Coordinates of C-alpha atoms and ligand atoms in Angstrom, one line a residue:
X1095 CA -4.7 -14.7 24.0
X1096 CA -8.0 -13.9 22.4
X1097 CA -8.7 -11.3 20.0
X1098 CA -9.3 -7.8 21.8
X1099 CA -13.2 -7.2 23.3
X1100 CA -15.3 -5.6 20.6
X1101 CA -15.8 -2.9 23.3
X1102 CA -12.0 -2.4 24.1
X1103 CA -11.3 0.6 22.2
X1104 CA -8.3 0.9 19.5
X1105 CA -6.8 3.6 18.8
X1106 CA -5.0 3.8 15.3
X1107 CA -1.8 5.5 14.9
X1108 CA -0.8 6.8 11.3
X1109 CA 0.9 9.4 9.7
X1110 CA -2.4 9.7 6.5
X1111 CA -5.1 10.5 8.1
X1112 CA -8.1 8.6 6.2
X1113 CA -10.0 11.6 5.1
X1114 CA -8.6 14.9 4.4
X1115 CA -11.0 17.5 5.7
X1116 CA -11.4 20.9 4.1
X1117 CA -14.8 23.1 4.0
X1118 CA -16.2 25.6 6.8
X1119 CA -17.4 24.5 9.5
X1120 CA -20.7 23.9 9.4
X1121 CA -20.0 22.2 6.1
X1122 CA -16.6 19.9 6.3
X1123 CA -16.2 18.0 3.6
X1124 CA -14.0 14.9 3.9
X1125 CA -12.4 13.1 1.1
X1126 CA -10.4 9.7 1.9
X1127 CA -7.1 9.3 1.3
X1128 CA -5.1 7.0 -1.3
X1129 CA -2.8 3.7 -0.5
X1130 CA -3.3 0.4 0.7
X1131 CA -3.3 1.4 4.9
X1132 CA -5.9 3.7 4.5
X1133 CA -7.6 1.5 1.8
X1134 CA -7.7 -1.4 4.8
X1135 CA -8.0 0.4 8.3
X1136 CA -11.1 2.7 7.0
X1137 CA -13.1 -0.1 6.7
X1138 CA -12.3 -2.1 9.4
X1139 CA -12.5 1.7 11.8
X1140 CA -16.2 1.7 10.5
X1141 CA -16.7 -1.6 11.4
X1142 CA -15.6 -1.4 14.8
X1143 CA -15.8 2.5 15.7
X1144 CA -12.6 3.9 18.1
X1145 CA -10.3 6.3 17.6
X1146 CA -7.3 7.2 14.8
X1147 CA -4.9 9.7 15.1
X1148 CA -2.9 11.1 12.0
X1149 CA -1.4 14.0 10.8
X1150 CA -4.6 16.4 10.1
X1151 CA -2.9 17.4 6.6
X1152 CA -6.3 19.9 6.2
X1153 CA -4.6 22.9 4.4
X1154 CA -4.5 26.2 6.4
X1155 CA -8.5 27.2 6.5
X1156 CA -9.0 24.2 8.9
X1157 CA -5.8 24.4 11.1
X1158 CA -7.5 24.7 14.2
X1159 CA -9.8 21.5 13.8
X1160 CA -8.6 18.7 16.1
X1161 CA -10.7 16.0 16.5
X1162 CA -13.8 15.5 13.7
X1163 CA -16.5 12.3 13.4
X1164 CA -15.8 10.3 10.1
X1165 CA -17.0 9.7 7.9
X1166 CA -18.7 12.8 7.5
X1167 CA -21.9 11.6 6.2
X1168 CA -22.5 8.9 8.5
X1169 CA -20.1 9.2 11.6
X1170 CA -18.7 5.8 12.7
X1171 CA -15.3 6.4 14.3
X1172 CA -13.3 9.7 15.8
X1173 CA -10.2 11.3 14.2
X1174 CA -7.9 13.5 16.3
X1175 CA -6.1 15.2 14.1
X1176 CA -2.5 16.2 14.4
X1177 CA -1.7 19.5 13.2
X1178 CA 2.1 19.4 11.5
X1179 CA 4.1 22.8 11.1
X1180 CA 5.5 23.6 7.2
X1181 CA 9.0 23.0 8.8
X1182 CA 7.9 19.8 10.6
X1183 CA 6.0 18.4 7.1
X1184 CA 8.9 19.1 5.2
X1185 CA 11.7 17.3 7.6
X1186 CA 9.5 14.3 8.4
X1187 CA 7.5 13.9 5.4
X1188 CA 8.9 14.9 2.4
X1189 CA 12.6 14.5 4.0
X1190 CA 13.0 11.5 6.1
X1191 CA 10.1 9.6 5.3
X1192 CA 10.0 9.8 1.9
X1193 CA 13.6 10.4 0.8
X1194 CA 15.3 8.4 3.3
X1195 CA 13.1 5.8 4.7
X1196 CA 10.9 5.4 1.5
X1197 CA 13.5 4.5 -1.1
X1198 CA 15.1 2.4 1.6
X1199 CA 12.5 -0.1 2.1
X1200 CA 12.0 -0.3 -1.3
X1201 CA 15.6 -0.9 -2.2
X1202 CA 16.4 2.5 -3.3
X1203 CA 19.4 2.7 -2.1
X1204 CA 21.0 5.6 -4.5
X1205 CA 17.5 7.7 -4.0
X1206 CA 18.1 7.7 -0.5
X1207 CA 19.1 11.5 1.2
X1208 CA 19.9 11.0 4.6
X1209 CA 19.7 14.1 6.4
X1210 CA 20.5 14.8 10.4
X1211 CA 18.5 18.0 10.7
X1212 CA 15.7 15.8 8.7
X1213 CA 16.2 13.0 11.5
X1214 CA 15.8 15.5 14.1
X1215 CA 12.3 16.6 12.8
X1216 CA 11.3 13.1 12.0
X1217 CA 11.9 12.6 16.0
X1218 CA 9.9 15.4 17.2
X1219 CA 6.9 14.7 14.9
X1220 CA 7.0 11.0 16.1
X1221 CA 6.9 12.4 19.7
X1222 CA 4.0 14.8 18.8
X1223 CA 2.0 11.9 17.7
X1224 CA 3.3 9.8 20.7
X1225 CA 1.9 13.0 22.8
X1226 CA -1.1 13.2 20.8
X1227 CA -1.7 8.7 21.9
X1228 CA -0.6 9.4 25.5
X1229 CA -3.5 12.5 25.9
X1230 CA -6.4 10.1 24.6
X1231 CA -4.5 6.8 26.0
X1232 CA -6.9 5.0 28.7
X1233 CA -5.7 1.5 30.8
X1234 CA -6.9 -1.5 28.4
X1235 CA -7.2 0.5 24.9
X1236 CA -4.9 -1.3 22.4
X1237 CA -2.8 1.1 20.2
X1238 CA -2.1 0.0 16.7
X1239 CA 0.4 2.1 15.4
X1240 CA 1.3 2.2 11.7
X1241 CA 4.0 2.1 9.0
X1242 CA 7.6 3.3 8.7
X1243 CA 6.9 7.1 9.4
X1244 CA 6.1 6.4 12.9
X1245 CA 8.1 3.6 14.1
X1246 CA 10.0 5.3 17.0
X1247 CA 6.1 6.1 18.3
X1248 CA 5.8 3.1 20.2
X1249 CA 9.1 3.3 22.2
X1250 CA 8.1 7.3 23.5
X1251 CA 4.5 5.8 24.4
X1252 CA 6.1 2.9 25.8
X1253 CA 8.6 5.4 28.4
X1254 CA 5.4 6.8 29.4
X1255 CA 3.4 3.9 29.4
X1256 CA 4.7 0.5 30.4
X1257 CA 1.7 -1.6 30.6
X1258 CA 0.5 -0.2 27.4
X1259 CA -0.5 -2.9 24.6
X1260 CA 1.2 -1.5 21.2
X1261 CA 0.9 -3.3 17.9
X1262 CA 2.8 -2.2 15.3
X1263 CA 2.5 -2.7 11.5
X1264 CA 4.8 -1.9 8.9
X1265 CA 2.9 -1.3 5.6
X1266 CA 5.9 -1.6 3.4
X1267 CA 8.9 -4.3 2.5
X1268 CA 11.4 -4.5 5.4
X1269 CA 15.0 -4.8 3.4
X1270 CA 17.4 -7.4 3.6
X1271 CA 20.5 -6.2 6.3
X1272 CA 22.5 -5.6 3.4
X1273 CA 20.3 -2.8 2.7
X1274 CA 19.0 -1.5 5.8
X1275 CA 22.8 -1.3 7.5
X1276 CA 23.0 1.7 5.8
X1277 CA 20.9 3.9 7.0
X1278 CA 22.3 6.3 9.4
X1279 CA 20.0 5.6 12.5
X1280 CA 19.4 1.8 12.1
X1281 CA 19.6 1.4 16.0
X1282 CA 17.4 4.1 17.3
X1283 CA 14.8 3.1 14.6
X1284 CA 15.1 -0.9 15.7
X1285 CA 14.7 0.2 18.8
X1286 CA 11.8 2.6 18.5
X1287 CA 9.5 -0.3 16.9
X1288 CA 11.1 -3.0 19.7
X1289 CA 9.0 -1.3 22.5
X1290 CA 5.8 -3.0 20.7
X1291 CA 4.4 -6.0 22.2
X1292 CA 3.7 -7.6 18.5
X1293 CA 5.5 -6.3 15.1
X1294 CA 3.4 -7.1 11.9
X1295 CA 4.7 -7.2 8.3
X1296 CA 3.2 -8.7 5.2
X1297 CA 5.4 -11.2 4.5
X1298 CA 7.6 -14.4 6.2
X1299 CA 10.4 -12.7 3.9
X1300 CA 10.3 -9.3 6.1
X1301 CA 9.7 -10.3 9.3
X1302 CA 12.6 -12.7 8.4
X1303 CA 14.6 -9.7 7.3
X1304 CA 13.3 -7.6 10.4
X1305 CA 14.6 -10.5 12.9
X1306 CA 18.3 -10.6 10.8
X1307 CA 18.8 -7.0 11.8
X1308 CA 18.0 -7.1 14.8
X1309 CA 20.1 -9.7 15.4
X1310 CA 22.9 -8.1 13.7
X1311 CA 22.5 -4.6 14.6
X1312 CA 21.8 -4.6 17.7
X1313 CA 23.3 -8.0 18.7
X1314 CA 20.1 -9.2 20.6
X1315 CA 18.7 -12.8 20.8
X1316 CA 16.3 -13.8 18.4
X1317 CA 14.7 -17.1 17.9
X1318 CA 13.4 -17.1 14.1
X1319 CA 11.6 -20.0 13.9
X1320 CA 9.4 -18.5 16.6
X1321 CA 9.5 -15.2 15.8
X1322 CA 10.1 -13.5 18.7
X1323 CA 12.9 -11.2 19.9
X1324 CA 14.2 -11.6 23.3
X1325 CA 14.6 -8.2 25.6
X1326 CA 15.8 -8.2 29.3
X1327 CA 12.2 -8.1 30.7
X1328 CA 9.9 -9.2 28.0
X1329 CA 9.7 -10.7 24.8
X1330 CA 8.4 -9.0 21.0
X1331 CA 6.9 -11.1 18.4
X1332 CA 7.8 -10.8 15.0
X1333 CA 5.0 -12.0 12.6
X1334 CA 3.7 -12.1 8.8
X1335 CA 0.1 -11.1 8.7
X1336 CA -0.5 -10.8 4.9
X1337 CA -3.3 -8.4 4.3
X1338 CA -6.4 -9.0 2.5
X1339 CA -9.1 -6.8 0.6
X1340 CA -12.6 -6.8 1.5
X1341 CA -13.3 -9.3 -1.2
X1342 CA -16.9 -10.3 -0.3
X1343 CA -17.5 -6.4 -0.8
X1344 CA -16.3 -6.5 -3.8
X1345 CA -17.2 -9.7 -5.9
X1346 CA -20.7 -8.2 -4.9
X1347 CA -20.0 -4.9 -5.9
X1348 CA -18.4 -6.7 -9.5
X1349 CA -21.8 -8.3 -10.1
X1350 CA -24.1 -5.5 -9.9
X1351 CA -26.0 -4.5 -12.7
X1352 CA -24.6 -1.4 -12.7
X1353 CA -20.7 -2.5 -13.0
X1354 CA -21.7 -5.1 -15.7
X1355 CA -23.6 -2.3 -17.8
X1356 CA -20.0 -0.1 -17.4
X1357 CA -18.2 -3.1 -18.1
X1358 CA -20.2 -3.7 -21.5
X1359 CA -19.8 0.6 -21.8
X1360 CA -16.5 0.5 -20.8
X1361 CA -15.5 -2.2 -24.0
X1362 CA -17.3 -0.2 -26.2
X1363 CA -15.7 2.6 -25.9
X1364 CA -12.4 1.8 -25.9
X1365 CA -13.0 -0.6 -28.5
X1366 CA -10.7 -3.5 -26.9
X1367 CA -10.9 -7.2 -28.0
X1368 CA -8.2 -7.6 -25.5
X1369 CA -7.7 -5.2 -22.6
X1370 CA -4.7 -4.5 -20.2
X1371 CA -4.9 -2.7 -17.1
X1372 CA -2.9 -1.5 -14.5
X1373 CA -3.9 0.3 -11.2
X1374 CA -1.3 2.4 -9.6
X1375 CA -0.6 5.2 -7.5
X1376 CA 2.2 7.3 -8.8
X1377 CA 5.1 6.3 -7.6
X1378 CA 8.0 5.1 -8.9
X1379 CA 8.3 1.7 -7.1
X1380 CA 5.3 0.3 -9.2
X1381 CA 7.2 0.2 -12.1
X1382 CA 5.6 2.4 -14.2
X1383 CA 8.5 3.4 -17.0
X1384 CA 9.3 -0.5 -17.2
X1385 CA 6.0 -1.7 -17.5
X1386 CA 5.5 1.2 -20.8
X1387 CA 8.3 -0.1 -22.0
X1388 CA 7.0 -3.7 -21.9
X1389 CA 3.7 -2.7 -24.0
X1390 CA 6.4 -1.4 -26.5
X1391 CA 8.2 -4.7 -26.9
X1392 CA 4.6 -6.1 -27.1
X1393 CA 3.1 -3.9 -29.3
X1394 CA 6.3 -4.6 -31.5
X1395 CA 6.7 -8.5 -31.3
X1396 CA 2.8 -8.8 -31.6
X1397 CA 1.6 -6.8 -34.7
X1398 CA -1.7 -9.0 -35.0
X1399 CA -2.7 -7.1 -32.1
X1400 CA -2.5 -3.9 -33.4
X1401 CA -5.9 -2.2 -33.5
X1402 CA -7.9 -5.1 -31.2
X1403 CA -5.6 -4.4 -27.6
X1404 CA -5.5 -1.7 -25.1
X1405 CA -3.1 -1.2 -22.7
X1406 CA -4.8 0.9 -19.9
X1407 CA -2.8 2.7 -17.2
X1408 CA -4.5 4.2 -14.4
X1409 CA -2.6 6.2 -12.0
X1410 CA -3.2 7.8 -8.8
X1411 CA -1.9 11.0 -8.1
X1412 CA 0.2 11.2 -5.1
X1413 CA 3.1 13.0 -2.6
X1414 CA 2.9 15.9 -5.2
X1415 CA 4.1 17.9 -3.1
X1416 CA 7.8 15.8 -3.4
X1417 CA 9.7 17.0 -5.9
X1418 CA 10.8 13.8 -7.6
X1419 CA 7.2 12.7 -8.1
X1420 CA 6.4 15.6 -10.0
X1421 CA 9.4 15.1 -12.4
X1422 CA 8.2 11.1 -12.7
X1423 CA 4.9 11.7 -14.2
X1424 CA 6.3 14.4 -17.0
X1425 CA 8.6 11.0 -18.0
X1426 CA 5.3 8.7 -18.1
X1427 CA 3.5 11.7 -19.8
X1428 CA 6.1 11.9 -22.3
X1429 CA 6.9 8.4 -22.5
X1430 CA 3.2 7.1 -23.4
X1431 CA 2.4 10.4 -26.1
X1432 CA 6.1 8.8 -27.7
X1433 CA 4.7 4.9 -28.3
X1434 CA 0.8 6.2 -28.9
X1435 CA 2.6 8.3 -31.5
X1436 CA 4.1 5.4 -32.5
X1437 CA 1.9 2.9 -33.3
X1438 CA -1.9 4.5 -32.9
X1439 CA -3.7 4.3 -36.2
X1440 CA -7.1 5.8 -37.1
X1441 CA -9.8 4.6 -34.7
X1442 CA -6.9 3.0 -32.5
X1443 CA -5.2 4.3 -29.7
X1444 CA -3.1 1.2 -27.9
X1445 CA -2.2 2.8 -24.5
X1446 CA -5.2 4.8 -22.6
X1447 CA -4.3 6.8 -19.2
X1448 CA -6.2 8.9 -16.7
X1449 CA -4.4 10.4 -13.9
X1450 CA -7.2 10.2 -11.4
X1451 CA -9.0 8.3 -8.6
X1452 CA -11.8 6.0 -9.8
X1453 CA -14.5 5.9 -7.8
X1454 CA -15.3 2.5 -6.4
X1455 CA -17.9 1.1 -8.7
X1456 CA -16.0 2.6 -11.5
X1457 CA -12.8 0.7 -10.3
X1458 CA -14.2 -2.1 -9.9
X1459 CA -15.8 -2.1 -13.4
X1460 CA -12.4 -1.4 -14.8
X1461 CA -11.0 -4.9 -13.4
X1462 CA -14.1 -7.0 -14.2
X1463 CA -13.3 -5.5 -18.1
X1464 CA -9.8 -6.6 -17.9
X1465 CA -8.6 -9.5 -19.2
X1466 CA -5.2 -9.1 -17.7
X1467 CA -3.8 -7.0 -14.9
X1468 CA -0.7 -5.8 -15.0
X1469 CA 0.6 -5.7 -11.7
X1470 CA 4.6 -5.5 -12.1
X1471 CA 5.9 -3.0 -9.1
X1472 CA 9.5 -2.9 -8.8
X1473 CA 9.3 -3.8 -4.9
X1474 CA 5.8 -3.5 -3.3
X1475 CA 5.0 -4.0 0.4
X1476 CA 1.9 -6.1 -0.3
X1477 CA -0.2 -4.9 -3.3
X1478 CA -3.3 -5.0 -2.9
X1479 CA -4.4 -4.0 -6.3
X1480 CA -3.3 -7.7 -7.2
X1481 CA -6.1 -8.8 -4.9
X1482 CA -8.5 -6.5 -5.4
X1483 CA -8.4 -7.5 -9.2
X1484 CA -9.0 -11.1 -8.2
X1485 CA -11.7 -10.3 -6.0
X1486 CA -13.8 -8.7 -8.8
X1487 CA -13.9 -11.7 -11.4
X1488 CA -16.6 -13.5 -10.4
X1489 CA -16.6 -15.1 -13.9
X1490 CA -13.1 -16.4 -13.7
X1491 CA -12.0 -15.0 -16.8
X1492 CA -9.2 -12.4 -15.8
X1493 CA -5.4 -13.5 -15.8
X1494 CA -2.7 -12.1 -13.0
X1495 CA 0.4 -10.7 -14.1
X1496 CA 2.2 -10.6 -10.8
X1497 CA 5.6 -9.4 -10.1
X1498 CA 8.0 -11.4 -8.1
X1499 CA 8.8 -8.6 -5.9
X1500 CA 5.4 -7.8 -4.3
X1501 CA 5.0 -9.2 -1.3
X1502 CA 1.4 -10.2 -2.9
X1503 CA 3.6 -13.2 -4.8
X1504 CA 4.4 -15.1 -1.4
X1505 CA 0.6 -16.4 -1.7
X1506 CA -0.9 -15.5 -5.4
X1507 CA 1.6 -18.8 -6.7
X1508 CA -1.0 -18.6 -9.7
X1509 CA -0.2 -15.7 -10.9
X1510 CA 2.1 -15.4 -13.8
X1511 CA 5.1 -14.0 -11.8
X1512 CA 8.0 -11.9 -13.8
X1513 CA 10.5 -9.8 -13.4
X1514 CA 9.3 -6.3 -14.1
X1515 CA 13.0 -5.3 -14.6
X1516 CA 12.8 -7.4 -18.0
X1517 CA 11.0 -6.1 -20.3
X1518 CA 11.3 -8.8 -22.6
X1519 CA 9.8 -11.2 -19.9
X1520 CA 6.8 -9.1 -18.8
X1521 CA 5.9 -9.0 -22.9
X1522 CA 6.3 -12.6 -23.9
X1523 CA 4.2 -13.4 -20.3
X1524 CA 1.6 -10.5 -21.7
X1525 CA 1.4 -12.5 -24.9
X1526 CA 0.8 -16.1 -22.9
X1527 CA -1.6 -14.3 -20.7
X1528 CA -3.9 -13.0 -23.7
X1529 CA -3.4 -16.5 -25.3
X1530 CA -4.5 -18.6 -22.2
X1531 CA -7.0 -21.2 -22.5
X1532 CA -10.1 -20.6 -20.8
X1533 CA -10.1 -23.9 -18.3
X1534 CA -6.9 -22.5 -17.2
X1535 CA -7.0 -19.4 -16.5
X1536 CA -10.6 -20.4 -14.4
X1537 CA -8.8 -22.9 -13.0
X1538 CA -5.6 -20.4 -11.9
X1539 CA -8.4 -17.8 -11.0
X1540 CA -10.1 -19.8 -8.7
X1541 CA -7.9 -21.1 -6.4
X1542 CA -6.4 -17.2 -6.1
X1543 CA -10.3 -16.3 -5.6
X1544 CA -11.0 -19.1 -3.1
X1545 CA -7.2 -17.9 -1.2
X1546 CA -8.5 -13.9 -1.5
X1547 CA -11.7 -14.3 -0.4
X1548 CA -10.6 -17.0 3.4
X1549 CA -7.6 -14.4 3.9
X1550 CA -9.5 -11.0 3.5
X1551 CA -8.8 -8.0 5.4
X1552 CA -11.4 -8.8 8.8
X1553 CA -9.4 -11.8 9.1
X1554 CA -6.2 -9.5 8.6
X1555 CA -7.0 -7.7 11.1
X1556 CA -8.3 -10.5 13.7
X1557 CA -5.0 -12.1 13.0
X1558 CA -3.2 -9.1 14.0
X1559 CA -5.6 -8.3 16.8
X1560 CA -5.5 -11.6 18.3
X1561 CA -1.4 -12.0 18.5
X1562 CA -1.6 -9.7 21.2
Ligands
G6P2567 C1 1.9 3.6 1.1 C2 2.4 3.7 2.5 C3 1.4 4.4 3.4 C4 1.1 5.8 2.8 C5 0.6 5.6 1.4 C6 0.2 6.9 0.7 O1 0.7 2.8 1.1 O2 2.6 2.4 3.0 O3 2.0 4.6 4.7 O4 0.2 6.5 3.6 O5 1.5 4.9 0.6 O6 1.3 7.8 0.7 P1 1.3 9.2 1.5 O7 2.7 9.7 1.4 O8 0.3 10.0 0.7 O9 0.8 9.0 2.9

């Protein structure tokens, strides 16, 4: 089946809003939100206009808006927004999405808190939404529901519904059975997502995983090599749709004047021969501790680098308002003032950190300077930082430290993949990467470029699209 009529509206389905908007009235200001969905659907919304529907996480003042042009400045898509009661956003939010479902997907298994009054919560917000799809729902829209917080959406729009065309995509790793057989409600969630026409994940290895369950759990028939899960009156397919980064976007954006004068700026002032960087939001997934840790052993093991290499950490701040995420940034606070104090010297600091967003242009100036990225999650959906990094080294000097447990590894095979669980490992591979010669690390670089820049996020999202 072709890919979905330009004109055929879609309506996206997601817990995060894009923006979050705040302001009077008259003068709403809107302010996008972190994370990889958000980072992809915005742009492709813009592109194609339509109409998402989120949680409208807008702080009391603007409680009453419901439906707002975005983005503000230059309107290109409509947001309904989905207002959440304190009650609901601490069951389905903070409770079973990010303490249950969260730590689950990511392998967490002993941060998990499984929690029935939680689970109730988590299924009335997911039929608010559903409500919220069903209102605005016209024959021949497609609804492109997203991530783990909404899965059982698509079976209450499909009770309502039948003929509806629902694509679902989960944003995060899917588990191996081992894993996901414990939690609580494994059925009712299957079942919730099984009422899409086409189930998206990032990876062969999840929808693999995804198919096993199904399989297991609910003792259905699937036929894996296909990918599609057979129901009484209709079939689901199961597929990998790995996204991308808008890398044309960026390699542009890269080789500005203006990102090549912050580069040169940017050296300068940190006074780096050799510069590390990682890109995070905080979370403890991405491996943050381990990844300190690592640029200890380096800084150890490598004393001729003392006072020429930086080790710069940027991190996102995010779900602040979940307890355990507070608690993990005081450790990185802590842990980075112990091995600054450690080996710093005067006029040399080795690890830099800002606890911020970057702007684009200042992002992207930030991985041009880099001569390695250190992108070593524990267990990561997709990572798109990986990409991202890629994408904005025209000159194909940069090196990709990759862990083998973002889903990112399945095509980046020229990374240098480790183990970010071994810090040993991840500082020996930090050494080779700083040492590589030049025609390899272009010759690594460009096939990852050439592999960024055909799989990108329009064609992520034609691919997805076009399976229905
Ligand atoms: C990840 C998830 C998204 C989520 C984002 C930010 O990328 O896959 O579903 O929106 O993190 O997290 P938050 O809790 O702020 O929505």
């Amino acid at each position: 089946m072709p890919a979905p009529p330009k004109d055929q509206r879609l309506i996206v389905v997601s817990s995060r809003a894009p923006y979050s908007v705040r302001g009077a009235p008259t003068e709403l200001k809107a302010e996008r939100a972190v994370g990889g969905l958000v980072a992809g659907l915005d742009p492709i919304m813009q592109e194609r206009g339509g109409l998402w529907i989120a949680w409208g996480d807008t702080g009391g003042d603007r409680r009453g808006l419901r439906r707002v042009e975005v983005p503000i400045e230059a309107p290109r898509y409509a947001l309904r927004l989905v207002h959440l009661t304190d009650k609901e956003v601490s069951g389905f939010y903070s409770g079973l999405s990010n303490n249950a479902l969260w730590p689950l997907a990511h392998y967490f298994i002993g941060r998990c808190k499984f929690s029935t009054e939680e689970w109730e919560t988590f299924l009335q917000v997911n039929q608010k939404i559903a409500r919220a799809v069903l209102d605005e729902y016209r024959p021949g829209d497609v609804i492109w529901v997203h991530d783990y917080q909404l899965a059982l959406v698509p079976h209450m729009i499909r009770t309502r519904r039948k003929r509806a065309r629902i694509l679902f995509f989960w944003h995060v790793p899917f588990p191996a059975r081992e894993v996901f057989a414990v939690f609580p409600w494994r059925a009712e969630l299957l079942l919730g997502l099984l009422d899409s026409n086409v189930i998206g994940f990032h990876t062969v290895e999840y929808a693999r995983n995804f198919l096993q369950c199904v399989n297991k759990v609910l003792g259905l028939k699937v036929l894996r090599k296909k990918g599609t899960v057979r129901l009484e009156d209709r079939r689901v397919k199961v597929r990998a749709f790995p996204m991308g980064v808008d890398a044309e976007a960026l390699a542009q954006l890269a080789d500005s004047a203006e990102v090549k004068q912050h580069v040169r700026e940017l050296r300068r002032q940190l006074r780096a021969r050799h510069l590390a960087l990682a890109v995070d939001r905080l979370d403890y997934t991405k491996g943050v501790l381990e990844r300190l840790e690592a640029i200890e052993v380096f800084l150890e093991q490598n004393p001729a680098y003392h006072e020429r290499f930086v080790f710069l950490q940027v991190m996102v701040p995010s779900r602040t308002r979940v307890g355990e995420y507070r608690r993990m940034k005081e450790d990185i606070d802590r842990s980075i003032g112990r091995i600054n104090g450690r080996f710093s010297r005067s006029g040399w600091v080795p690890i830099h950190y800002y606890f911020r967003m970057l702007a684009l242009p200042s992002l992207a100036a930030h991985y041009r300077a880099a001569d390695v990225a250190l992108v070593t999650p524990l267990r990561d959906g997709m990572n798109l930082v990986a990409k991202e990094y890629v994408a904005c080294h025209p000159e194909e000097r940069g090196v990709l430290v990759l862990s083998e447990f973002a889903g990112a590894v399945e095509e980046m095979s020229d990374a240098l993949v480790v183990n970010p669980y071994n810090p040993q490992e991840v500082a020996k591979t930090l050494a080779a990467a700083l040492e590589m010669p030049l025609p390899e690390k272009r010759r690594r670089m460009r096939r990852m470029r050439e592999l960024v820049a055909a799989h990108d996020l329009r064609h992520w999202a034609q691919a997805c699209l076009s399976s229905m």
